[in-house]
Short mmCIF file of C-alpha atoms (C1' of nucleotides) and ligand atoms in Angstrom, two decimals:
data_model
loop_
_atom_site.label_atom_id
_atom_site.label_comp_id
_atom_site.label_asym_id
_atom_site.label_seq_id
_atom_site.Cartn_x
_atom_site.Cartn_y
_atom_site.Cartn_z
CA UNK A 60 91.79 93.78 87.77
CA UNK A 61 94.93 95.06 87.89
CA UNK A 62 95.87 94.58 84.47
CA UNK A 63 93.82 95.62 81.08
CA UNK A 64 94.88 92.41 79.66
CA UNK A 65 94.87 88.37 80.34
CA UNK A 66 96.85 87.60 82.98
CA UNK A 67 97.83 84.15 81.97
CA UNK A 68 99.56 85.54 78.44
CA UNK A 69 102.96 87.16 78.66
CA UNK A 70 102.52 90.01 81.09
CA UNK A 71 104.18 93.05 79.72
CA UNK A 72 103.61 94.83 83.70
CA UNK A 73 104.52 91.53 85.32
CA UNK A 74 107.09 90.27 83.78
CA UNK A 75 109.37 93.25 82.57
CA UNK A 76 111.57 93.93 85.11
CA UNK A 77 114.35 91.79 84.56
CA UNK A 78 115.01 90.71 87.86
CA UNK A 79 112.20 88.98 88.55
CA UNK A 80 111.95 89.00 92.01
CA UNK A 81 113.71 86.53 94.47
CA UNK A 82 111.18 86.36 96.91
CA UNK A 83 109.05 82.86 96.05
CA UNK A 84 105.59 84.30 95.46
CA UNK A 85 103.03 83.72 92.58
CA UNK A 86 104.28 86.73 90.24
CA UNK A 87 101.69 86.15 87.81
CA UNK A 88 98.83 87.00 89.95
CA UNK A 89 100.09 88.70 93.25
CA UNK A 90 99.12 92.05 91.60
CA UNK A 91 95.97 90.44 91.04
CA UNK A 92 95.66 89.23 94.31
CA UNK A 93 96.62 91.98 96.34
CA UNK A 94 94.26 94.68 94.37
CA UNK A 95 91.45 92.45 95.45
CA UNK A 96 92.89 92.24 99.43
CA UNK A 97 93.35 95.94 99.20
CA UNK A 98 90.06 96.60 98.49
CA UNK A 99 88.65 94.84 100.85
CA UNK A 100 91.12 96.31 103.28
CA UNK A 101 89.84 99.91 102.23
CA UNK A 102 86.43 99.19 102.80
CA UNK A 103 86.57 97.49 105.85
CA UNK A 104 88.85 100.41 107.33
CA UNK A 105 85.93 102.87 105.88
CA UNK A 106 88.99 104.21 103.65
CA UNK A 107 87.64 105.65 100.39
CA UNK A 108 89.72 103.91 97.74
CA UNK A 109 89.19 106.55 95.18
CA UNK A 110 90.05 106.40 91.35
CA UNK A 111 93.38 108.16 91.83
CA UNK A 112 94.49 106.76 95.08
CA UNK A 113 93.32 102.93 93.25
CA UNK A 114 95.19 104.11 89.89
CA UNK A 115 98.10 104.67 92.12
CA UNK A 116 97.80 101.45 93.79
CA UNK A 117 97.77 99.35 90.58
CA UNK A 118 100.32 101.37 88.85
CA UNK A 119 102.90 100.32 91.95
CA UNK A 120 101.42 96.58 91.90
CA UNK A 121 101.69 96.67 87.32
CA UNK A 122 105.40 97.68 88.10
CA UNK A 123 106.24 95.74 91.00
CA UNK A 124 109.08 97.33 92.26
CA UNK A 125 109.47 100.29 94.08
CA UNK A 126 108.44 104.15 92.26
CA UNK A 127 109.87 107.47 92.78
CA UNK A 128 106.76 109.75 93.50
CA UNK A 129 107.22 111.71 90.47
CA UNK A 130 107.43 108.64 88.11
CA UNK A 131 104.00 107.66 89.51
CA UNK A 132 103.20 111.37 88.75
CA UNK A 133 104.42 110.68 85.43
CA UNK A 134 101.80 108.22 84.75
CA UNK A 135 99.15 109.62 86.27
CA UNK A 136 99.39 112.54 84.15
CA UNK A 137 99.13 110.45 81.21
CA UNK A 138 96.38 109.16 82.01
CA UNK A 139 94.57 112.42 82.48
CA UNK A 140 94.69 113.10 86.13
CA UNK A 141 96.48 116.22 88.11
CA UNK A 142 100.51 116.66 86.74
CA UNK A 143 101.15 118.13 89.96
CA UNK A 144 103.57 116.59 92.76
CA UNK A 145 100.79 116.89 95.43
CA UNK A 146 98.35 114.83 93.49
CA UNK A 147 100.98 111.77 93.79
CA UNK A 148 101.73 112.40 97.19
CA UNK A 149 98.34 112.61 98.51
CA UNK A 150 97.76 109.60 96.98
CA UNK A 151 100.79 107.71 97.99
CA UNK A 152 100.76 109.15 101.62
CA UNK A 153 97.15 108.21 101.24
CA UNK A 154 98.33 103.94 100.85
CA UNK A 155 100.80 104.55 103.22
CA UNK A 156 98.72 105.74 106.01
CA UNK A 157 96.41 102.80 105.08
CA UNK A 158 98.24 100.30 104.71
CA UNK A 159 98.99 99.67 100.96
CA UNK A 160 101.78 100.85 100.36
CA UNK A 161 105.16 101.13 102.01
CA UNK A 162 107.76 104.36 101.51
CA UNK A 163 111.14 103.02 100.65
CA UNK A 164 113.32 105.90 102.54
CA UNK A 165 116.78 104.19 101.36
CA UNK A 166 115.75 105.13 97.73
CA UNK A 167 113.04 108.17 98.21
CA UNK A 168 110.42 105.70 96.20
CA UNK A 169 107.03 103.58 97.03
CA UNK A 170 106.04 99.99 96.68
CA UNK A 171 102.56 98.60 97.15
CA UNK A 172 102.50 96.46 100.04
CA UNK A 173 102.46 92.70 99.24
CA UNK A 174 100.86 91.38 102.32
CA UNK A 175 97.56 94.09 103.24
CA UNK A 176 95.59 93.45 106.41
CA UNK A 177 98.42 91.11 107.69
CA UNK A 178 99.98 93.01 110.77
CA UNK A 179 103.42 92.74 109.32
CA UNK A 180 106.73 94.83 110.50
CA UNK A 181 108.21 94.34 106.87
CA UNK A 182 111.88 94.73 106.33
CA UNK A 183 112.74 95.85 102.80
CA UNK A 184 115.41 93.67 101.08
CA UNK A 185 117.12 96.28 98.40
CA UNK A 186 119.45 95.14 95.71
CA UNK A 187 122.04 97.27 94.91
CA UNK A 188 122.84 95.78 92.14
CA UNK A 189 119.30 95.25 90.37
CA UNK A 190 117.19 97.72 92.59
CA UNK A 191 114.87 95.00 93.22
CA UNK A 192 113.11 95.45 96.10
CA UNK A 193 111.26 92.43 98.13
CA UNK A 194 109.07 92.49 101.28
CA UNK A 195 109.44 90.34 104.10
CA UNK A 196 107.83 89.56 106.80
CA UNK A 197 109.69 90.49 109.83
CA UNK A 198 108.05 89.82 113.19
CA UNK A 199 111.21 88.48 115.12
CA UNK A 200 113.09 91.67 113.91
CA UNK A 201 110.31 93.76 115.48
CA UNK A 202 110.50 92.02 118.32
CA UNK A 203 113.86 92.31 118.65
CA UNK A 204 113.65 96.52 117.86
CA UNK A 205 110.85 96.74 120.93
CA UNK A 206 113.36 94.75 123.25
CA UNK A 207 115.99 97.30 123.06
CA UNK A 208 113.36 99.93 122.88
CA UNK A 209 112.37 98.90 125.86
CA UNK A 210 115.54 98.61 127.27
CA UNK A 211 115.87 102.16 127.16
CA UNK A 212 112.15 102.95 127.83
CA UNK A 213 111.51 103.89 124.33
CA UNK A 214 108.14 103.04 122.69
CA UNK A 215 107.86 102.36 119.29
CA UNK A 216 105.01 103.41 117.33
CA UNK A 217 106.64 102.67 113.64
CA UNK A 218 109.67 101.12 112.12
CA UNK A 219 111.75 101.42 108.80
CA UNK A 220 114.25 98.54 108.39
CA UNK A 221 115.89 98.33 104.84
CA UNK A 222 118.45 95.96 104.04
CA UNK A 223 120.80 96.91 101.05
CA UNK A 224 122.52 93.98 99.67
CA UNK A 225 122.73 91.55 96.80
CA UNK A 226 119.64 89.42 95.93
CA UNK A 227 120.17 85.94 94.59
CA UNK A 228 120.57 86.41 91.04
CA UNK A 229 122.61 89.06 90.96
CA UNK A 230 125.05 87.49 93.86
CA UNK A 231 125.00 84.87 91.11
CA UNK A 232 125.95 87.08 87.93
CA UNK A 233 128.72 88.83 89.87
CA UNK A 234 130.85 85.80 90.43
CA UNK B 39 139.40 118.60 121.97
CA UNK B 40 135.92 118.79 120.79
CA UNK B 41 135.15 122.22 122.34
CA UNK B 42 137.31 125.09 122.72
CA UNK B 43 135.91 125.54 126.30
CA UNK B 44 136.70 123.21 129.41
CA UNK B 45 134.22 120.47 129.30
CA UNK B 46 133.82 120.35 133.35
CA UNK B 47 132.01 123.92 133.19
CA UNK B 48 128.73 124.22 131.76
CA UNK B 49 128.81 123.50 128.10
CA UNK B 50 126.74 125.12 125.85
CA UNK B 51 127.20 122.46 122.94
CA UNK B 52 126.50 119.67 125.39
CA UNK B 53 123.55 120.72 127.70
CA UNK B 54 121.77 122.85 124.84
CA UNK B 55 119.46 120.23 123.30
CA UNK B 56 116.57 120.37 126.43
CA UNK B 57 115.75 116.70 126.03
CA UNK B 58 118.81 115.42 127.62
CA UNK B 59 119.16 111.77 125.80
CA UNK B 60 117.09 108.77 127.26
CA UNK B 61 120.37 106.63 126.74
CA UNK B 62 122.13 106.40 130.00
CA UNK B 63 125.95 107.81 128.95
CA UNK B 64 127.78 109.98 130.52
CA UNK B 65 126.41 112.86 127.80
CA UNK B 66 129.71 115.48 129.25
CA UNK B 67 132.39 113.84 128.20
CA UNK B 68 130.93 111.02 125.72
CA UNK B 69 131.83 113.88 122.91
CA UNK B 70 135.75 114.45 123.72
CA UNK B 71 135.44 110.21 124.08
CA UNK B 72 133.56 109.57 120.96
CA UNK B 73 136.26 111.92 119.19
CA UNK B 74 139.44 110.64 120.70
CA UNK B 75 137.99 106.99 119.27
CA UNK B 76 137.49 108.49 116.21
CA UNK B 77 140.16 109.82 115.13
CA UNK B 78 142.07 106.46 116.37
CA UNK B 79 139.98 104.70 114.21
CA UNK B 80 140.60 106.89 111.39
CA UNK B 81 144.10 106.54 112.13
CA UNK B 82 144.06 102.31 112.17
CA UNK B 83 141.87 102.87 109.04
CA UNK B 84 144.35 104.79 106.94
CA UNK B 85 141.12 107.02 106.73
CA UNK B 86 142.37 110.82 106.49
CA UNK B 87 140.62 112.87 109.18
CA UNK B 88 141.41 116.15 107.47
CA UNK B 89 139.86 119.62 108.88
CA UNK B 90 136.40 119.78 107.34
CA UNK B 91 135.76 116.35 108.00
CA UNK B 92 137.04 116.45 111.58
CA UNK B 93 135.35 119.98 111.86
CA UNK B 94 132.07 118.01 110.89
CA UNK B 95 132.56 115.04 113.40
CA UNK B 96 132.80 117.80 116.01
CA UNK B 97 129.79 119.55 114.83
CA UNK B 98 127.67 116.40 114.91
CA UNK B 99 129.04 115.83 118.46
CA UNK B 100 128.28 118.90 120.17
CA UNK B 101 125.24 119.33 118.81
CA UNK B 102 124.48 116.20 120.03
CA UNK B 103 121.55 115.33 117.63
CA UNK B 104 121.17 114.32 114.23
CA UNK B 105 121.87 117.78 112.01
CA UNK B 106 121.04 118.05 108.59
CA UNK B 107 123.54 118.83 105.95
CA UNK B 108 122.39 122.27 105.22
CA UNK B 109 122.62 122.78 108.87
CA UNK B 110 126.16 121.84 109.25
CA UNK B 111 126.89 123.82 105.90
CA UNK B 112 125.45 126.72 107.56
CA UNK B 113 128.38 126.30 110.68
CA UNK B 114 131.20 125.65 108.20
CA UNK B 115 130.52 128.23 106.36
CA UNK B 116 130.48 130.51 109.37
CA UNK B 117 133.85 129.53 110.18
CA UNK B 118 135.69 130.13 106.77
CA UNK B 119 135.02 126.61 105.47
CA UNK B 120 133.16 125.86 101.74
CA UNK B 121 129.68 127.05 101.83
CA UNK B 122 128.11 125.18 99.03
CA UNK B 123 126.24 122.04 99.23
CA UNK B 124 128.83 118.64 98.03
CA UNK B 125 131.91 120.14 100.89
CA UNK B 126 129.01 119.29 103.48
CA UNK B 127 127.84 116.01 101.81
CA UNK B 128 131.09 115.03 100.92
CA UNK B 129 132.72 115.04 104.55
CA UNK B 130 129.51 113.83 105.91
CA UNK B 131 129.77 110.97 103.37
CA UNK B 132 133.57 110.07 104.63
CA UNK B 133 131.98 110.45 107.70
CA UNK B 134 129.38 108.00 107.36
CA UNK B 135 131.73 105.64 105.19
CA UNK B 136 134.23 105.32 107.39
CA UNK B 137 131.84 104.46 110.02
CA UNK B 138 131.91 107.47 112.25
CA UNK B 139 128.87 109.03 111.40
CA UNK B 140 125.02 107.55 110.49
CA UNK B 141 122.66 108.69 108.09
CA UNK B 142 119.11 108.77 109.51
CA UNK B 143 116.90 108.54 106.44
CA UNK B 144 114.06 109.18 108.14
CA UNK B 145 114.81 113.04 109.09
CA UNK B 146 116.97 113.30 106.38
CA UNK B 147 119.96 113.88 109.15
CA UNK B 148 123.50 112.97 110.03
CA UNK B 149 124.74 112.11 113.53
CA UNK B 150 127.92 111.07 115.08
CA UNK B 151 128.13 107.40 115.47
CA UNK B 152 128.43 107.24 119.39
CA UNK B 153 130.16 103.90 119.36
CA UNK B 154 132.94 104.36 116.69
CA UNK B 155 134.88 100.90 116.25
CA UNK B 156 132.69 98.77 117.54
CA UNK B 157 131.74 96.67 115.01
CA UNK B 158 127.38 97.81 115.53
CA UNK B 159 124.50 97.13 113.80
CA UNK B 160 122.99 100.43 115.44
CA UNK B 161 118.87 100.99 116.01
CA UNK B 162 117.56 104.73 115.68
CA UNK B 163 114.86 105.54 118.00
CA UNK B 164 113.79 108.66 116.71
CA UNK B 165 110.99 110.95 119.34
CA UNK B 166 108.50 112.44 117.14
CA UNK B 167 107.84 114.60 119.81
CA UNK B 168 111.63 115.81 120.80
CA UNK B 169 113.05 114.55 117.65
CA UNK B 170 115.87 113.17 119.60
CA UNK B 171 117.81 110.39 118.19
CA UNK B 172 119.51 107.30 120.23
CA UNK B 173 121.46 105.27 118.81
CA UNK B 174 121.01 101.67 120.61
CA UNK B 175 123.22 98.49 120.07
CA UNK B 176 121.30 96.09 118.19
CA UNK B 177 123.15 92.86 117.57
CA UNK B 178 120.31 90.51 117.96
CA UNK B 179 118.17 93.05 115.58
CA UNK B 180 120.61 92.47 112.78
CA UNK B 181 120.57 88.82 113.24
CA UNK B 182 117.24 88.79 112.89
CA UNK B 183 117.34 90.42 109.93
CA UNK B 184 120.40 88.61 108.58
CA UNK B 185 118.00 85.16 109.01
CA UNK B 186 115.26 86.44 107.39
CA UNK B 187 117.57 87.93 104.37
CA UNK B 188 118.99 84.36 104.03
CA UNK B 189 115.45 82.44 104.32
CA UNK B 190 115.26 84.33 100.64
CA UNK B 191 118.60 83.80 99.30
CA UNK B 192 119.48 88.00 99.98
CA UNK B 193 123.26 88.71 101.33
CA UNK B 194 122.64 91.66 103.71
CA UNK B 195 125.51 94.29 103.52
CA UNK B 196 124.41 97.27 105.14
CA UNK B 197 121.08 98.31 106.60
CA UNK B 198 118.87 100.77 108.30
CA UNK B 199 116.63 100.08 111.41
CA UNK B 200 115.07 103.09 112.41
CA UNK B 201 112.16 103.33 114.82
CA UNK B 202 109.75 106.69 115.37
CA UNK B 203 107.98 106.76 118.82
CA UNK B 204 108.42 108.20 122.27
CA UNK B 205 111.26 108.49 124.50
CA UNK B 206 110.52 107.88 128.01
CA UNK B 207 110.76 111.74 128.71
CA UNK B 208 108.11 112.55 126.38
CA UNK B 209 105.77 109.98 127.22
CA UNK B 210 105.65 111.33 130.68
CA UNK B 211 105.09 114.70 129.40
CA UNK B 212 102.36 113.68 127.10
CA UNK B 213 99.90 112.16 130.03
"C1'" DC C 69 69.52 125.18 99.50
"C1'" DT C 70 73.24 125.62 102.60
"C1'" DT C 71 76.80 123.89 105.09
"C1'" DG C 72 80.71 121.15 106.12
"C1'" DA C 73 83.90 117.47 105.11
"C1'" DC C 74 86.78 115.71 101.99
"C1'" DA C 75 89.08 114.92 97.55
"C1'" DT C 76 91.29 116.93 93.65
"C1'" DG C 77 93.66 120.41 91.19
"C1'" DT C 78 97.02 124.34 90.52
"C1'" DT C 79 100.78 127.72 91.46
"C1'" DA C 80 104.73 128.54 93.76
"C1'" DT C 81 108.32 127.61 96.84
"C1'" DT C 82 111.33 125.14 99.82
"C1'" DG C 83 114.43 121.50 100.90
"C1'" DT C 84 117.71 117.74 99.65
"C1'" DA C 85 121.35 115.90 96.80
"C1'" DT C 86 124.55 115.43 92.92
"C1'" DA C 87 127.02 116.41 88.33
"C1'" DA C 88 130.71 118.64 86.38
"C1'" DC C 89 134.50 121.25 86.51
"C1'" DA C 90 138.46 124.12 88.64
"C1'" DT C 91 141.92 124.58 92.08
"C1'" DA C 92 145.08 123.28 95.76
"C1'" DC C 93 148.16 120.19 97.94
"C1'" DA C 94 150.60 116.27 99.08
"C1'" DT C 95 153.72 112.66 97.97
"C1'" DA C 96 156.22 109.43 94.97
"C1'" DG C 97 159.37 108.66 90.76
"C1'" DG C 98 162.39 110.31 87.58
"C1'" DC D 76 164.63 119.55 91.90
"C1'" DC D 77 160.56 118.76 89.09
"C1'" DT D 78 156.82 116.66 87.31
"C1'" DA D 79 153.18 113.16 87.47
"C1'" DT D 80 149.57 111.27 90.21
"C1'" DG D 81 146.12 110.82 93.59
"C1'" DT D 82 143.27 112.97 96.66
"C1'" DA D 83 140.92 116.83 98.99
"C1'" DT D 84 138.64 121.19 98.56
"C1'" DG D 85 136.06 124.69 96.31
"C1'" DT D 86 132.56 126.60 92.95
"C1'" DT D 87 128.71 126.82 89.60
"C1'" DA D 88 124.81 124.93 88.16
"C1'" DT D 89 121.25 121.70 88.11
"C1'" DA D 90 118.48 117.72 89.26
"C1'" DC D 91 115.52 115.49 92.35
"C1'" DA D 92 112.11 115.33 96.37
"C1'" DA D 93 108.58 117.35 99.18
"C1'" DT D 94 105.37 120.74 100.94
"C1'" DA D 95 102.75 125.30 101.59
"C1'" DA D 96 98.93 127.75 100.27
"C1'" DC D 97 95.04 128.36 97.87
"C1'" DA D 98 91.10 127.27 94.38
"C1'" DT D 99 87.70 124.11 92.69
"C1'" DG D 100 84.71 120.26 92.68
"C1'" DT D 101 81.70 116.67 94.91
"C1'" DC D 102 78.65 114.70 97.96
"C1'" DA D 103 75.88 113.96 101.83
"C1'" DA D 104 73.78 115.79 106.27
"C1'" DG D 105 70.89 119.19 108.17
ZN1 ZN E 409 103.33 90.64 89.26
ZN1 ZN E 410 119.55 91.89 92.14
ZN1 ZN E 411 128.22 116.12 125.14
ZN1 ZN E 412 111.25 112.92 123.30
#
DNA sequence: CTTGACATGTTATTGTATAACATACATAGG
DNA sequence: CCTATGTATGTTATACAATAACATGTCAAG
């Protein structure tokens, strides 16, 4: 599990941020969820989801927004592992490289990937106003990137595309 | 002019970077162009292209390539500019707000914006092998990501579409 | 048991970016 | 003319992000 507590009670990891996310997914149990996928993913990929690399992993899915590498440090070193940068960057680079996690460049952080296994080209939907950051799925976009890749006889091996922008509820609160 | 040199003999700041661009442009004189545009633009803008900021357009354009800030710090400060840290970010910033520069999060770079005016929604394909950085046209790109932004109710402002791979000089070197 | 591969941990350093404040310079209003 | 105001530049210092290099621990193959 990803949380130490019922899921179906108040969820102090789930439901804290304030903006609770605009994309139209089961909050409750994604983390849930995608812990389980991820897994799954690991093994099948022969990826060796260790207990800091896992910690990691649910500590981006409890939050469920996007975490500077030293505030995942932060919490790490809490909880009794390494209080050193590398040991959140190994593991982060780790769910990266895997496919669990994405690297936000616009805002130096990480976010656990919402959709594992799925061969997805994400593109990250930041709001400036509320930081919250959503993942969507993105194929025609990639498509559209490898056209005028092609164009030029560039081939793409891996894309960032971030959005920065207002989500809905904060569009809403600023009129 | 961007160089102090005529541009028809062999320029240093033009043919230096050995991967010669995979865009087709005419890379001798697309630097003198690009600046001429820009400091129109600036002009139509009310935008005040003032020495260190000009000074850092021309940098980014003879180089040719996306320069970090320290780097471009490093060549003002050789010439009698500022040589701390902000009088690099801060013209780079004007730079990039006023929509003759880019920020490529991805190497942590600048670059001249090679089609200043034109109102572009510009790709980055970035050669991990020659680290050189096109900047391609991308309109259908940015509707694509426009449509999937409004699917969730997100107003898109500003965005980043970068893309790591190979350039078609590269690839041939790589077989 | 020894070796090799890999994960974790630590120390130290490098690289990237901004806060806060001081100075210069223009230009508009009195 | 002179001062107020806005904007650009410059400096010091610090915060934030990432990696290099090396030491230790763990486990499984040979
Ligand atoms: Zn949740
Ligand atoms: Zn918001
Ligand atoms: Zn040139
Ligand atoms: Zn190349």
């Amino acid at each position: 599990m990803a949380h130490e507590h019922d899921h179906s009670d108040a969820c102090p990891g789930c439901a804290a941020p304030p903006q609770v996310a605009f994309a139209r997914h089961d909050h409750s149990h994604c983390a849930g969820d995608v812990l389980a996928r991820a897994e799954a993913l690991a093994e099948a990929q022969g990826a060796r989801l260790t207990p800091v690399r896992r910690r990691v992993l649910e500590i981006l899915l409890e939050e469920h927004r996007a975490l500077g590498a030293y505030d995942v440090l932060q919490r790490l070193a809490a909880e009794g592992f390494g209080n050193q940068p590398p040991v959140a960057y190994r593991a982060l680079d780790f769910l990266v490289e895997n496919g669990l996690a994405h690297r936000i460049r616009r805002l130096n952080a990480f976010a656990a990937c919402m959709h594992p296994g799925e061969d997805h080209a994400p593109v990250f939907l930041i709001c400036r106003e509320c930081n919250h950051v959503a993942e969507a799925p993105a194929a025609p976009v990639r498509a559209a990137v490898d056209a005028v890749a092609a164009s030029l006889g560039f081939t793409v091996e891996r894309s960032n595309i971030e959005a920065m922008g207002l989500c809905p509820a904060c569009r809403g609160t600023a009129s």
